[in-house]
């Protein structure tokens, strides 16, 4: 099956279409490369939920992010002005800073805007929140966004995750593709085929020696599987550099077929495409830190998407699907189903009564289905300062082997369904050719 991290299938019951990996695509819709492709002509249609992010808190309260910066800020009490100032500056400067966020390391074209962003982005979200925000709801909202980075929230750069992903909610939203993530893949594949490209699915490449001769070989692989199929062609120093590459936390995923929409206590959460379930910023920080340290929190941070609220085509009439995962220690074998569902029940009592079927994917199953997901790490390697610019090595897309390139999420700009790793790798390969 083509698509890797962007696929959909009926994994619970017939007629219920679930996203196997990616579900929500803030980076996909802004991808400068994809904007140049006729993907809508090949059937890709983005749906923008009215609420981008719902972050329920106890007692029925919720922090939410909608497309409008002003409306979002207005819901954040005493933080209204400071949210508008901090997140608004990223929104305003997005055209100037996006080449740096979505590009390979390069001399900046807009150093002032990038500097303004970078000074905050390099910080931890813990510190930024403590110095900037007064409301628990704001702190929880930005902590939930930062947690997408799969690192402890007191780590450098976690503010950058919150600011860039948070700003994208206001720039172009956190959309879902009608019909599921597979539609992104199908549109890309249709375009490739229209250009004469050929795709050979169902074939595991066990050595690059088995590939037909070519001037360029692009490997959509993270370092560990890359070493397995191409290590024997690499000089020892490069092999060692790839071996030193660090993978991070894993994910434990659940797909649900539901008899109705999720009964969120907060009405705003019923209109949200993405939900962050972890309570306060402190709770989320503790859960992420524990997970990072190798222990399993009782209340994990859960990311959830409810696409059928906006796209009824993905389930039988009146029925729904939901997609969710929590972070777990690298390679964890702990069953998280009950803990994930308890976090949902906490903010949507009665959720379990509506479950028709569920499908669980453990870190080991993820890795077995896609060699890139080492230990269940859906981020293709830790995204900290040490692996941000030199991803997977200082060479980025290039390798010392002539004509061999890396183009996966283990290269800049990193994980997410956006096509920019492949785009930059291809640009380099063509220049060198
Ligand atoms: C559970 C989960 C949830 C996610 N949620 C989101 C989300 O909501 N939004 C978002 O933007 N991103 C999300 N992501 C991340 C996103 O899916 C990845 O960052 C992205 O797909 C990485 O793309 P890639 O091109 O590096 O590799 P992949 O998408 O992993 O593609 C690599 C392909 O190579 C194949 N392959 C590997 N080894 C071999 C071999 N030896 N021979 C032949 N083929 C091989 C794999 O099977 C796969 O098809 C999620 C990922 C997961 C796993």
CSV table of C-alpha atoms and ligand atoms in Angstrom, one decimal:
chain,number,residue,atom,x,y,z
A,1,UNK,CA,0.0,0.0,0.0
A,2,UNK,CA,1.5,3.4,-0.9
A,3,UNK,CA,1.4,6.4,1.4
A,4,UNK,CA,3.6,5.5,4.4
A,5,UNK,CA,2.5,8.0,7.1
A,6,UNK,CA,-0.5,9.3,5.0
A,7,UNK,CA,-2.9,6.4,4.5
A,8,UNK,CA,-6.5,5.5,5.3
A,9,UNK,CA,-8.3,2.1,5.6
A,10,UNK,CA,-11.3,0.4,7.2
A,11,UNK,CA,-9.4,-1.0,10.2
A,12,UNK,CA,-12.5,-1.4,12.5
A,13,UNK,CA,-15.7,-2.1,10.7
A,14,UNK,CA,-16.8,-2.0,7.1
A,15,UNK,CA,-17.7,1.5,6.0
A,16,UNK,CA,-15.6,3.3,8.6
A,17,UNK,CA,-12.5,4.9,7.1
A,18,UNK,CA,-9.7,5.5,9.6
A,19,UNK,CA,-6.4,7.3,9.1
A,20,UNK,CA,-3.6,4.9,9.8
A,21,UNK,CA,-1.1,7.6,10.6
A,22,UNK,CA,-1.5,11.3,9.9
A,23,UNK,CA,-5.0,12.8,10.3
A,24,UNK,CA,-4.6,16.6,10.6
A,25,UNK,CA,-2.4,18.6,8.3
A,26,UNK,CA,-1.4,22.2,9.3
A,27,UNK,CA,1.9,21.8,7.4
A,28,UNK,CA,0.3,20.1,4.4
A,29,UNK,CA,-1.9,22.9,3.5
A,30,UNK,CA,0.9,25.5,3.7
A,31,UNK,CA,3.5,23.3,1.9
A,32,UNK,CA,5.2,25.7,-0.6
A,33,UNK,CA,5.9,22.6,-2.9
A,34,UNK,CA,2.4,21.2,-2.8
A,35,UNK,CA,1.0,24.6,-3.6
A,36,UNK,CA,2.7,24.2,-7.0
A,37,UNK,CA,1.0,20.8,-7.7
A,38,UNK,CA,-2.5,20.2,-9.2
A,39,UNK,CA,-3.5,18.2,-6.2
A,40,UNK,CA,-7.1,19.5,-6.1
A,41,UNK,CA,-7.5,18.5,-9.7
A,42,UNK,CA,-6.6,15.0,-8.5
A,43,UNK,CA,-9.2,15.0,-5.8
A,44,UNK,CA,-7.6,16.5,-2.8
A,45,UNK,CA,-10.0,18.8,-0.8
A,46,UNK,CA,-9.1,20.3,2.5
A,47,UNK,CA,-11.8,20.6,5.1
A,48,UNK,CA,-11.3,23.3,7.8
A,49,UNK,CA,-13.1,22.6,11.1
A,50,UNK,CA,-14.7,25.7,12.7
A,51,UNK,CA,-12.5,25.1,15.8
A,52,UNK,CA,-8.9,24.2,15.0
A,53,UNK,CA,-7.9,23.0,18.4
A,54,UNK,CA,-10.1,22.2,21.4
A,55,UNK,CA,-8.4,21.8,24.7
A,56,UNK,CA,-10.9,20.7,27.4
A,57,UNK,CA,-10.3,21.5,31.0
A,58,UNK,CA,-12.1,20.1,34.0
A,59,UNK,CA,-15.5,21.4,35.0
A,60,UNK,CA,-16.6,21.7,31.3
A,61,UNK,CA,-14.3,24.6,30.5
A,62,UNK,CA,-12.1,24.6,27.4
A,63,UNK,CA,-9.5,26.7,25.7
A,64,UNK,CA,-9.9,26.8,22.0
A,65,UNK,CA,-8.0,28.1,18.9
A,66,UNK,CA,-10.1,29.2,15.9
A,67,UNK,CA,-8.9,30.6,12.6
A,68,UNK,CA,-9.3,34.2,13.8
A,69,UNK,CA,-6.5,35.4,15.9
A,70,UNK,CA,-8.7,38.0,17.5
A,71,UNK,CA,-11.5,35.6,18.3
A,72,UNK,CA,-9.0,33.1,19.8
A,73,UNK,CA,-7.3,35.8,21.9
A,74,UNK,CA,-10.7,37.1,23.1
A,75,UNK,CA,-11.3,33.8,24.7
A,76,UNK,CA,-8.1,33.9,26.7
A,77,UNK,CA,-9.1,36.4,29.4
A,78,UNK,CA,-6.2,38.4,30.7
A,79,UNK,CA,-3.9,36.9,28.0
A,80,UNK,CA,-5.8,38.5,25.2
A,81,UNK,CA,-3.3,41.2,24.3
A,82,UNK,CA,-0.1,39.2,25.0
A,83,UNK,CA,-1.4,36.2,22.9
A,84,UNK,CA,-2.2,38.6,20.0
A,85,UNK,CA,1.3,40.1,20.3
A,86,UNK,CA,3.3,36.9,20.5
A,87,UNK,CA,1.4,34.5,18.3
A,88,UNK,CA,0.2,37.4,16.1
A,89,UNK,CA,3.8,38.4,15.2
A,90,UNK,CA,4.4,34.8,14.0
A,91,UNK,CA,1.2,34.9,12.0
A,92,UNK,CA,2.2,38.3,10.4
A,93,UNK,CA,5.7,37.2,9.7
A,94,UNK,CA,4.8,33.7,8.5
A,95,UNK,CA,5.6,34.5,4.8
A,96,UNK,CA,9.1,35.6,5.9
A,97,UNK,CA,9.8,32.9,8.4
A,98,UNK,CA,8.3,29.9,6.6
A,99,UNK,CA,11.3,29.3,4.4
A,100,UNK,CA,13.3,28.8,7.6
A,101,UNK,CA,10.6,26.7,9.3
A,102,UNK,CA,10.0,24.6,6.2
A,103,UNK,CA,13.4,24.7,4.6
A,104,UNK,CA,16.9,23.3,5.0
A,105,UNK,CA,19.3,25.3,7.1
A,106,UNK,CA,20.3,28.4,5.1
A,107,UNK,CA,21.3,32.0,5.4
A,108,UNK,CA,18.0,33.7,6.2
A,109,UNK,CA,16.5,36.0,3.7
A,110,UNK,CA,14.6,37.9,6.4
A,111,UNK,CA,17.0,38.0,9.3
A,112,UNK,CA,15.0,40.5,11.4
A,113,UNK,CA,11.7,38.6,11.2
A,114,UNK,CA,13.5,35.3,11.7
A,115,UNK,CA,15.5,36.7,14.6
A,116,UNK,CA,12.3,37.9,16.3
A,117,UNK,CA,10.8,34.5,15.9
A,118,UNK,CA,14.0,32.6,16.8
A,119,UNK,CA,14.5,34.4,20.1
A,120,UNK,CA,11.2,33.0,21.4
A,121,UNK,CA,11.2,29.8,19.4
A,122,UNK,CA,14.5,28.7,20.9
A,123,UNK,CA,13.0,28.8,24.4
A,124,UNK,CA,11.1,26.2,26.3
A,125,UNK,CA,7.3,26.5,26.3
A,126,UNK,CA,7.4,26.2,30.1
A,127,UNK,CA,9.5,29.4,30.3
A,128,UNK,CA,7.7,31.3,27.6
A,129,UNK,CA,4.4,30.5,29.3
A,130,UNK,CA,5.6,31.4,32.8
A,131,UNK,CA,6.9,34.8,31.6
A,132,UNK,CA,4.1,35.7,29.2
A,133,UNK,CA,0.8,34.2,30.2
A,134,UNK,CA,-1.4,34.6,33.2
A,135,UNK,CA,-4.4,32.2,32.5
A,136,UNK,CA,-4.3,28.5,33.1
A,137,UNK,CA,-6.3,28.0,29.9
A,138,UNK,CA,-3.7,29.8,27.7
A,139,UNK,CA,-0.8,27.9,29.3
A,140,UNK,CA,-2.7,24.6,28.7
A,141,UNK,CA,-3.5,25.5,25.1
A,142,UNK,CA,0.1,26.2,24.2
A,143,UNK,CA,1.5,23.3,26.2
A,144,UNK,CA,-0.8,21.0,24.2
A,145,UNK,CA,0.5,22.3,20.9
A,146,UNK,CA,4.1,22.2,22.1
A,147,UNK,CA,3.6,18.5,23.1
A,148,UNK,CA,3.4,17.6,19.4
A,149,UNK,CA,7.2,18.0,19.4
A,150,UNK,CA,7.4,14.8,21.6
A,151,UNK,CA,9.9,16.2,24.1
A,152,UNK,CA,9.7,17.4,27.7
A,153,UNK,CA,8.1,20.9,27.8
A,154,UNK,CA,11.1,22.5,29.5
A,155,UNK,CA,13.3,21.7,26.6
A,156,UNK,CA,14.8,24.3,24.2
A,157,UNK,CA,12.8,24.7,20.9
A,158,UNK,CA,9.5,23.5,22.4
A,159,UNK,CA,8.2,27.1,22.3
A,160,UNK,CA,9.1,27.0,18.5
A,161,UNK,CA,6.8,24.0,18.0
A,162,UNK,CA,4.0,25.8,19.9
A,163,UNK,CA,4.5,29.1,18.1
A,164,UNK,CA,4.8,27.7,14.6
A,165,UNK,CA,2.0,25.2,14.8
A,166,UNK,CA,-0.2,27.5,16.8
A,167,UNK,CA,0.3,30.3,14.3
A,168,UNK,CA,-0.6,28.0,11.4
A,169,UNK,CA,-4.0,27.5,13.1
A,170,UNK,CA,-4.5,31.2,12.3
A,171,UNK,CA,-2.7,31.3,8.9
A,172,UNK,CA,-4.5,28.5,7.2
A,173,UNK,CA,-6.0,26.2,9.8
A,174,UNK,CA,-5.4,22.6,10.9
A,175,UNK,CA,-7.3,21.0,8.1
A,176,UNK,CA,-8.3,17.4,7.3
A,177,UNK,CA,-8.5,16.0,3.8
A,178,UNK,CA,-12.0,14.9,2.7
A,179,UNK,CA,-12.0,11.2,2.6
A,180,UNK,CA,-9.0,10.8,4.8
A,181,UNK,CA,-5.2,11.2,4.6
A,182,UNK,CA,-5.1,8.6,1.8
A,183,UNK,CA,-6.5,11.3,-0.5
A,184,UNK,CA,-3.2,13.2,-0.1
A,185,UNK,CA,-1.3,10.2,-1.2
A,186,UNK,CA,-3.7,9.4,-4.0
A,187,UNK,CA,-3.5,12.9,-5.4
A,188,UNK,CA,0.3,12.9,-5.3
A,189,UNK,CA,0.4,9.4,-6.9
A,190,UNK,CA,-2.0,10.5,-9.6
A,191,UNK,CA,0.1,13.5,-10.4
A,192,UNK,CA,3.3,11.5,-10.5
A,193,UNK,CA,1.7,8.9,-12.8
A,194,UNK,CA,0.5,11.7,-15.1
A,195,UNK,CA,4.1,12.7,-15.5
A,196,UNK,CA,5.1,9.2,-16.4
A,197,UNK,CA,6.3,8.0,-12.9
A,198,UNK,CA,5.8,4.5,-11.8
A,199,UNK,CA,5.1,3.2,-8.3
A,200,UNK,CA,5.9,-0.4,-7.3
A,201,UNK,CA,4.1,-1.2,-4.1
A,202,UNK,CA,4.3,-4.5,-2.1
A,203,UNK,CA,8.0,-4.8,-2.4
A,204,UNK,CA,10.4,-4.4,0.5
A,205,UNK,CA,13.8,-3.3,-0.7
A,206,UNK,CA,16.3,-5.3,1.3
A,207,UNK,CA,19.5,-3.8,-0.3
A,208,UNK,CA,20.0,-0.9,-2.5
A,209,UNK,CA,22.1,-3.3,-4.7
A,210,UNK,CA,18.8,-4.8,-5.7
A,211,UNK,CA,17.5,-1.6,-7.3
A,212,UNK,CA,17.8,-1.0,-11.0
A,213,UNK,CA,20.8,1.2,-12.0
A,214,UNK,CA,20.0,4.9,-11.6
A,215,UNK,CA,21.9,8.2,-11.4
A,216,UNK,CA,19.9,9.2,-8.3
A,217,UNK,CA,18.5,7.0,-5.6
A,218,UNK,CA,16.3,8.8,-3.0
A,219,UNK,CA,15.7,6.9,0.2
A,220,UNK,CA,12.6,7.9,2.1
A,221,UNK,CA,14.1,6.3,5.2
A,222,UNK,CA,15.2,7.2,8.7
A,223,UNK,CA,18.8,6.3,9.6
A,224,UNK,CA,18.2,2.8,11.1
A,225,UNK,CA,16.5,1.3,8.1
A,226,UNK,CA,18.8,3.3,5.8
A,227,UNK,CA,21.8,1.6,7.4
A,228,UNK,CA,20.1,-1.8,6.9
A,229,UNK,CA,19.8,-1.5,3.1
A,230,UNK,CA,22.7,0.8,2.3
A,231,UNK,CA,25.1,0.7,5.2
A,232,UNK,CA,27.5,-1.6,3.3
A,233,UNK,CA,28.2,1.1,0.7
A,234,UNK,CA,28.9,3.8,3.2
A,235,UNK,CA,32.3,4.9,4.7
A,236,UNK,CA,32.6,3.9,8.4
A,237,UNK,CA,32.5,7.6,9.6
A,238,UNK,CA,29.1,8.2,8.0
A,239,UNK,CA,27.8,4.9,9.2
A,240,UNK,CA,28.8,5.8,12.7
A,241,UNK,CA,27.1,9.2,12.4
A,242,UNK,CA,23.9,7.5,11.4
A,243,UNK,CA,24.2,5.0,14.2
A,244,UNK,CA,24.5,7.9,16.7
A,245,UNK,CA,21.2,9.4,15.5
A,246,UNK,CA,18.7,9.4,18.4
A,247,UNK,CA,15.1,8.2,18.2
A,248,UNK,CA,12.5,9.5,20.7
A,249,UNK,CA,9.3,8.6,22.4
A,250,UNK,CA,6.9,6.2,20.7
A,251,UNK,CA,3.1,6.5,20.1
A,252,UNK,CA,0.3,4.1,21.1
A,253,UNK,CA,-2.7,4.6,18.8
A,254,UNK,CA,-6.4,3.8,18.9
A,255,UNK,CA,-9.0,4.1,16.2
A,256,UNK,CA,-12.6,4.0,17.2
A,257,UNK,CA,-15.9,3.3,15.3
A,258,UNK,CA,-18.6,5.2,17.1
A,259,UNK,CA,-22.4,5.1,17.1
A,260,UNK,CA,-22.5,8.9,17.4
A,261,UNK,CA,-20.4,12.0,17.9
A,262,UNK,CA,-18.2,12.2,21.0
A,263,UNK,CA,-20.3,13.7,23.9
A,264,UNK,CA,-17.8,16.4,24.9
A,265,UNK,CA,-19.0,18.4,27.9
A,266,UNK,CA,-17.7,21.5,26.3
A,267,UNK,CA,-19.9,22.6,23.3
A,268,UNK,CA,-16.8,24.2,21.7
A,269,UNK,CA,-15.0,20.8,21.7
A,270,UNK,CA,-17.8,19.3,19.7
A,271,UNK,CA,-16.9,21.6,16.8
A,272,UNK,CA,-13.1,21.0,17.1
A,273,UNK,CA,-11.1,19.0,14.5
A,274,UNK,CA,-8.3,18.3,16.9
A,275,UNK,CA,-8.5,17.8,20.6
A,276,UNK,CA,-5.7,17.9,23.1
A,277,UNK,CA,-6.6,15.9,26.2
A,278,UNK,CA,-4.3,16.3,29.2
A,279,UNK,CA,-5.8,19.0,31.4
A,280,UNK,CA,-3.5,21.7,32.7
A,281,UNK,CA,-0.1,22.6,31.4
A,282,UNK,CA,1.5,21.2,34.5
A,283,UNK,CA,-0.3,17.8,34.0
A,284,UNK,CA,0.8,17.7,30.4
A,285,UNK,CA,4.4,18.6,31.3
A,286,UNK,CA,4.5,15.9,33.9
A,287,UNK,CA,3.1,13.3,31.5
A,288,UNK,CA,5.6,14.2,28.8
A,289,UNK,CA,8.5,14.2,31.2
A,290,UNK,CA,7.6,10.9,32.7
A,291,UNK,CA,7.2,9.4,29.2
A,292,UNK,CA,10.5,10.8,28.1
A,293,UNK,CA,12.2,9.3,31.2
A,294,UNK,CA,10.8,5.9,30.3
A,295,UNK,CA,7.9,5.6,32.7
A,296,UNK,CA,4.2,5.3,31.8
A,297,UNK,CA,2.0,8.1,33.1
A,298,UNK,CA,-1.4,7.2,34.5
A,299,UNK,CA,-2.9,10.3,32.7
A,300,UNK,CA,-1.1,10.5,29.4
A,301,UNK,CA,-1.4,13.4,27.0
A,302,UNK,CA,-3.8,12.3,24.3
A,303,UNK,CA,-4.2,13.8,20.8
A,304,UNK,CA,-7.5,13.1,19.2
A,305,UNK,CA,-9.2,13.9,15.9
A,306,UNK,CA,-12.9,13.5,15.1
A,307,UNK,CA,-13.0,13.9,11.3
A,308,UNK,CA,-16.6,12.6,10.6
A,309,UNK,CA,-18.1,15.6,12.4
A,310,UNK,CA,-17.0,17.5,9.3
A,311,UNK,CA,-16.8,14.7,6.8
A,312,UNK,CA,-19.7,12.3,6.9
A,313,UNK,CA,-18.3,10.4,3.9
A,314,UNK,CA,-16.0,8.4,6.2
A,315,UNK,CA,-18.7,6.5,8.2
A,316,UNK,CA,-22.2,5.1,7.6
A,317,UNK,CA,-25.0,7.6,8.1
A,318,UNK,CA,-25.0,9.0,11.7
A,319,UNK,CA,-22.0,7.0,12.7
A,320,UNK,CA,-18.5,8.4,13.4
A,321,UNK,CA,-14.8,7.6,13.6
A,322,UNK,CA,-12.2,8.9,16.0
A,323,UNK,CA,-8.4,8.8,15.9
A,324,UNK,CA,-6.2,9.2,18.9
A,325,UNK,CA,-2.8,8.4,20.3
A,326,UNK,CA,-0.7,9.1,23.3
A,327,UNK,CA,3.1,9.3,23.7
A,328,UNK,CA,4.7,6.3,25.3
A,329,UNK,CA,8.3,5.5,26.2
A,330,UNK,CA,10.4,4.4,23.2
A,331,UNK,CA,9.5,0.8,22.3
A,332,UNK,CA,7.0,0.6,25.2
A,333,UNK,CA,4.9,-2.6,25.4
A,334,UNK,CA,2.4,-1.2,27.9
A,335,UNK,CA,-1.3,-1.3,26.9
A,336,UNK,CA,-2.5,2.3,27.0
A,337,UNK,CA,-6.1,1.7,25.8
A,338,UNK,CA,-7.8,2.1,29.2
A,339,UNK,CA,-5.7,5.1,30.1
A,340,UNK,CA,-6.4,6.8,26.8
A,341,UNK,CA,-10.2,6.1,27.1
A,342,UNK,CA,-10.2,7.4,30.6
A,343,UNK,CA,-8.7,10.7,29.5
A,344,UNK,CA,-11.5,10.9,26.9
A,345,UNK,CA,-14.2,10.0,29.4
A,346,UNK,CA,-12.8,12.7,31.7
A,347,UNK,CA,-13.9,15.4,29.3
A,348,UNK,CA,-16.7,13.4,27.5
A,349,UNK,CA,-18.5,11.2,30.0
A,350,UNK,CA,-20.4,8.4,28.2
A,351,UNK,CA,-17.8,8.1,25.4
A,352,UNK,CA,-17.3,4.4,26.0
A,353,UNK,CA,-21.0,3.7,25.6
A,354,UNK,CA,-20.8,4.8,22.0
A,355,UNK,CA,-17.8,2.6,21.0
A,356,UNK,CA,-18.8,0.1,18.3
A,357,UNK,CA,-15.3,-1.2,17.7
A,358,UNK,CA,-11.7,-0.2,18.3
A,359,UNK,CA,-8.4,-1.0,16.7
A,360,UNK,CA,-5.1,-0.6,18.6
A,361,UNK,CA,-1.7,0.0,17.2
A,362,UNK,CA,1.3,-0.5,19.5
A,363,UNK,CA,4.8,0.9,18.9
A,364,UNK,CA,6.0,-2.5,17.8
A,365,UNK,CA,3.1,-2.8,15.3
A,366,UNK,CA,3.9,0.6,13.9
A,367,UNK,CA,7.5,-0.3,13.3
A,368,UNK,CA,6.6,-3.7,11.8
A,369,UNK,CA,4.3,-1.9,9.3
A,370,UNK,CA,6.9,0.9,8.5
A,371,UNK,CA,10.6,0.4,9.3
A,372,UNK,CA,10.9,4.2,9.7
A,373,UNK,CA,8.9,4.2,12.9
A,374,UNK,CA,11.7,2.9,15.1
A,375,UNK,CA,10.4,2.1,18.6
A,376,UNK,CA,7.1,3.7,17.6
A,377,UNK,CA,8.7,7.1,17.1
A,378,UNK,CA,6.3,8.9,14.7
A,379,UNK,CA,8.7,11.9,14.5
A,380,UNK,CA,11.5,10.0,12.7
A,381,UNK,CA,14.0,11.0,15.4
A,382,UNK,CA,14.2,13.5,18.3
A,383,UNK,CA,13.8,17.1,17.2
A,384,UNK,CA,16.0,18.9,19.6
A,385,UNK,CA,18.8,21.4,19.0
A,386,UNK,CA,21.3,18.6,18.4
A,387,UNK,CA,19.2,17.1,15.6
A,388,UNK,CA,17.4,20.1,14.2
A,389,UNK,CA,20.0,21.5,11.9
A,390,UNK,CA,22.1,18.4,11.5
A,391,UNK,CA,19.3,16.0,10.6
A,392,UNK,CA,20.3,13.1,10.2
A,393,UNK,CA,23.9,14.3,9.9
A,394,UNK,CA,25.5,17.7,9.0
A,395,UNK,CA,25.1,16.6,5.3
A,396,UNK,CA,21.3,16.6,5.7
A,397,UNK,CA,20.0,15.1,2.4
A,398,UNK,CA,23.3,14.1,0.9
A,399,UNK,CA,25.4,11.0,1.7
A,400,UNK,CA,29.0,10.2,0.9
A,401,UNK,CA,27.7,7.6,-1.6
A,402,UNK,CA,27.5,9.2,-5.1
A,403,UNK,CA,23.9,9.6,-6.2
A,404,UNK,CA,22.4,8.4,-2.9
A,405,UNK,CA,20.2,10.8,-0.9
A,406,UNK,CA,18.0,10.8,2.2
A,407,UNK,CA,14.6,12.4,1.8
A,408,UNK,CA,12.6,11.3,4.8
A,409,UNK,CA,11.3,13.1,7.9
A,410,UNK,CA,14.7,12.5,9.4
A,411,UNK,CA,15.9,15.4,7.3
A,412,UNK,CA,15.0,19.1,7.6
A,413,UNK,CA,12.3,20.4,8.1
A,414,UNK,CA,11.4,17.2,9.9
A,415,UNK,CA,8.2,15.3,10.6
A,416,UNK,CA,4.8,16.0,9.3
A,417,UNK,CA,3.0,15.3,6.0
A,418,UNK,CA,4.2,18.3,3.9
A,419,UNK,CA,6.5,16.9,1.2
A,420,UNK,CA,9.2,19.5,1.9
A,421,UNK,CA,11.9,17.0,3.0
A,422,UNK,CA,11.6,15.3,-0.4
A,423,UNK,CA,11.4,18.6,-2.2
A,424,UNK,CA,14.6,19.9,-0.8
A,425,UNK,CA,16.4,16.5,-1.2
A,426,UNK,CA,15.3,16.5,-4.9
A,427,UNK,CA,16.5,20.0,-5.4
A,428,UNK,CA,20.0,19.1,-4.0
A,429,UNK,CA,20.2,15.9,-6.0
A,430,UNK,CA,19.3,17.7,-9.3
A,431,UNK,CA,21.8,20.4,-8.6
A,432,UNK,CA,24.5,17.8,-7.9
A,433,UNK,CA,23.5,15.9,-11.0
B,1,LIG,C1,0.4,7.4,14.2
B,1,LIG,C2,0.9,8.6,13.4
B,1,LIG,C3,0.2,9.8,13.5
B,1,LIG,C4,0.7,10.9,12.8
B,1,LIG,N1,-0.1,12.0,12.7
B,1,LIG,C5,0.3,13.1,11.9
B,1,LIG,C6,-0.6,14.1,11.6
B,1,LIG,O1,-1.7,14.2,12.1
B,1,LIG,N2,-0.2,15.1,10.8
B,1,LIG,C7,1.1,15.1,10.2
B,1,LIG,O2,1.4,16.0,9.4
B,1,LIG,N3,1.9,14.1,10.4
B,1,LIG,C8,1.6,13.0,11.2
B,1,LIG,N4,2.4,12.0,11.4
B,1,LIG,C9,3.8,12.0,10.9
B,1,LIG,C10,3.8,11.8,9.4
B,1,LIG,O3,3.1,10.7,9.1
B,1,LIG,C11,5.3,11.5,9.1
B,1,LIG,O4,6.1,12.6,9.6
B,1,LIG,C12,5.5,11.4,7.6
B,1,LIG,O5,4.7,10.5,7.0
B,1,LIG,C13,7.0,11.0,7.3
B,1,LIG,O6,7.1,10.9,5.9
B,1,LIG,P1,8.3,10.2,5.3
B,1,LIG,O7,8.3,10.5,3.8
B,1,LIG,O8,9.6,10.5,6.0
B,1,LIG,O9,8.2,8.6,5.5
B,1,LIG,P2,6.9,7.6,5.5
B,1,LIG,O10,5.6,8.4,5.4
B,1,LIG,O11,7.2,6.8,6.7
B,1,LIG,O12,7.1,6.8,4.2
B,1,LIG,C14,8.1,5.9,4.1
B,1,LIG,C15,7.7,4.7,3.2
B,1,LIG,O13,8.8,3.9,2.9
B,1,LIG,C16,8.4,2.5,3.0
B,1,LIG,N5,9.5,1.7,3.3
B,1,LIG,C17,10.3,1.7,4.5
B,1,LIG,N6,11.3,0.8,4.3
B,1,LIG,C18,11.1,0.3,3.1
B,1,LIG,C19,11.9,-0.7,2.4
B,1,LIG,N7,13.0,-1.3,2.9
B,1,LIG,N8,11.5,-1.1,1.1
B,1,LIG,C20,10.4,-0.5,0.6
B,1,LIG,N9,9.6,0.5,1.2
B,1,LIG,C21,10.0,0.8,2.5
B,1,LIG,C22,7.4,2.6,4.2
B,1,LIG,O14,6.5,1.5,4.2
B,1,LIG,C23,6.6,3.9,3.8
B,1,LIG,O15,5.6,3.6,2.8
B,1,LIG,C24,1.9,10.8,12.1
B,1,LIG,C25,2.6,9.6,12.1
B,1,LIG,C26,2.1,8.5,12.7
B,1,LIG,C27,2.9,7.2,12.6
